[in-house]
mmCIF file of C-alpha atoms in Angstrom:
data_model
loop_
_atom_site.group_PDB
_atom_site.id
_atom_site.type_symbol
_atom_site.label_atom_id
_atom_site.label_comp_id
_atom_site.label_asym_id
_atom_site.label_seq_id
_atom_site.Cartn_x
_atom_site.Cartn_y
_atom_site.Cartn_z
ATOM 1 C CA MET A 1 25.095 65.407 -64.403
ATOM 2 C CA SER A 2 23.491 65.531 -68.108
ATOM 3 C CA LYS A 3 20.637 68.034 -68.838
ATOM 4 C CA PRO A 4 17.100 66.499 -69.263
ATOM 5 C CA SER A 5 16.147 65.651 -72.711
ATOM 6 C CA LEU A 6 13.200 67.143 -74.893
ATOM 7 C CA TYR A 7 12.539 64.859 -77.796
ATOM 8 C CA LEU A 8 11.656 66.843 -80.892
ATOM 9 C CA CYS A 9 9.798 65.289 -83.837
ATOM 10 C CA THR A 10 11.333 66.134 -87.330
ATOM 11 C CA GLY A 11 8.749 64.665 -89.376
ATOM 12 C CA LYS A 12 7.156 66.766 -92.309
ATOM 13 C CA ASP A 13 4.112 67.432 -90.876
ATOM 14 C CA CYS A 14 5.641 68.837 -87.941
ATOM 15 C CA ARG A 15 8.506 71.049 -89.752
ATOM 16 C CA GLU A 16 5.842 72.247 -92.013
ATOM 17 C CA ARG A 17 4.455 74.878 -89.829
ATOM 18 C CA THR A 18 7.912 76.626 -89.675
ATOM 19 C CA LYS A 19 6.806 79.531 -87.467
ATOM 20 C CA ARG A 20 5.320 77.268 -84.847
ATOM 21 C CA TYR A 21 8.323 74.798 -84.980
ATOM 22 C CA SER A 22 10.814 77.882 -84.746
ATOM 23 C CA ALA A 23 8.925 79.095 -81.644
ATOM 24 C CA LEU A 24 9.328 75.592 -80.262
ATOM 25 C CA ILE A 25 13.009 75.240 -80.728
ATOM 26 C CA GLU A 26 13.646 78.892 -79.437
ATOM 27 C CA LEU A 27 11.632 77.823 -76.475
ATOM 28 C CA ALA A 28 13.686 74.707 -75.947
ATOM 29 C CA ASN A 29 17.064 76.575 -76.367
ATOM 30 C CA ASP A 30 16.033 78.904 -73.415
ATOM 31 C CA LEU A 31 15.425 75.965 -71.100
ATOM 32 C CA PRO A 32 17.878 73.889 -69.397
ATOM 33 C CA LEU A 33 17.290 70.949 -72.047
ATOM 34 C CA GLU A 34 19.063 68.951 -74.386
ATOM 35 C CA ILE A 35 17.027 68.725 -77.871
ATOM 36 C CA VAL A 36 16.929 65.470 -79.364
ATOM 37 C CA GLU A 37 15.648 65.147 -82.826
ATOM 38 C CA VAL A 38 13.777 62.013 -83.749
ATOM 39 C CA ARG A 39 12.105 60.848 -86.663
ATOM 40 C CA CYS A 40 8.253 61.042 -87.109
ATOM 41 C CA GLN A 41 6.372 59.548 -84.248
ATOM 42 C CA GLU A 42 3.147 59.128 -86.599
ATOM 43 C CA ILE A 43 0.923 61.277 -84.241
ATOM 44 C CA CYS A 44 1.542 64.569 -85.936
ATOM 45 C CA LYS A 45 -0.933 67.247 -85.069
ATOM 46 C CA GLY A 46 0.987 70.329 -85.403
ATOM 47 C CA PRO A 47 4.527 70.167 -83.625
ATOM 48 C CA VAL A 48 5.052 67.258 -81.361
ATOM 49 C CA VAL A 49 7.320 67.045 -78.484
ATOM 50 C CA GLY A 50 8.222 64.249 -75.897
ATOM 51 C CA ARG A 51 9.521 64.286 -72.422
ATOM 52 C CA ARG A 52 10.677 61.654 -70.406
ATOM 53 C CA CYS A 53 8.555 61.088 -67.524
ATOM 54 C CA GLY A 54 9.314 58.319 -65.293
ATOM 55 C CA GLU A 55 10.068 55.125 -67.175
ATOM 56 C CA GLY A 56 8.698 56.284 -70.482
ATOM 57 C CA VAL A 57 8.526 59.086 -72.861
ATOM 58 C CA GLU A 58 5.077 61.236 -72.929
ATOM 59 C CA TRP A 59 4.349 62.730 -76.466
ATOM 60 C CA PHE A 60 2.342 65.973 -76.760
ATOM 61 C CA GLY A 61 0.978 66.907 -79.890
ATOM 62 C CA ARG A 62 -0.677 70.701 -81.308
ATOM 63 C CA MET A 63 2.297 72.534 -79.498
ATOM 64 C CA LYS A 64 1.222 75.858 -81.074
ATOM 65 C CA GLY A 65 0.138 78.528 -78.798
ATOM 66 C CA LYS A 66 2.104 80.580 -76.242
ATOM 67 C CA LYS A 67 -0.082 79.285 -73.510
ATOM 68 C CA THR A 68 0.811 75.777 -74.516
ATOM 69 C CA LEU A 69 4.496 76.538 -74.579
ATOM 70 C CA ARG A 70 4.116 78.129 -71.313
ATOM 71 C CA SER A 71 2.486 74.871 -70.084
ATOM 72 C CA LEU A 72 5.657 73.045 -71.396
ATOM 73 C CA THR A 73 7.913 75.341 -69.689
ATOM 74 C CA LYS A 74 6.059 74.431 -66.318
ATOM 75 C CA LEU A 75 6.445 70.786 -67.304
ATOM 76 C CA VAL A 76 10.184 70.965 -67.576
ATOM 77 C CA LYS A 77 10.670 73.338 -64.539
ATOM 78 C CA LYS A 78 8.145 71.798 -62.162
ATOM 79 C CA GLY A 79 7.729 68.184 -63.491
ATOM 80 C CA LYS A 80 3.699 68.320 -63.550
ATOM 81 C CA ILE A 81 1.533 67.916 -66.374
ATOM 82 C CA ASP A 82 -1.020 70.460 -66.435
ATOM 83 C CA LYS A 83 -4.577 70.581 -67.867
ATOM 84 C CA ARG A 84 -3.597 72.149 -71.149
ATOM 85 C CA LEU A 85 -0.727 69.491 -71.596
ATOM 86 C CA GLU A 86 -3.092 66.618 -70.572
ATOM 87 C CA LYS A 87 -5.377 67.418 -73.399
ATOM 88 C CA ARG A 88 -2.472 67.327 -75.871
ATOM 89 C CA ARG A 89 -0.967 64.088 -74.484
ATOM 90 C CA ALA A 90 -0.836 61.301 -77.164
ATOM 91 C CA LYS A 91 -2.046 58.528 -74.997
ATOM 92 C CA GLU A 92 -1.388 55.719 -77.916
ATOM 93 C CA ARG A 93 2.267 56.743 -77.847
ATOM 94 C CA SER A 94 2.980 57.004 -74.256
ATOM 95 C CA GLY A 95 6.176 55.165 -73.249
ATOM 96 C CA LYS A 96 7.155 54.661 -76.907
ATOM 97 C CA LEU A 97 10.059 56.225 -78.914
ATOM 98 C CA ARG A 98 10.418 55.394 -82.615
ATOM 99 C CA THR A 99 14.072 56.055 -83.035
#
């Protein structure tokens, strides 16, 4: 059985904030996930991550703070999108993936 994937935007705006980007990569490495780097998804507001939920991919922007990263951990472990992540969800990119 393969690991679930976490899509990580590697666009310039996401990578610019290296401290936040590094914290996100470090968190993803601690979780049972496969990190898939994808090109810019054109929703850049801080680091952007995507997670396959059902048939499509849900995208989340502004993945900056510790509480937000904890919410991402809950999403991975329990499969539920909490309030904090719901506010950061990019509805216009829902179900889409630029490769």
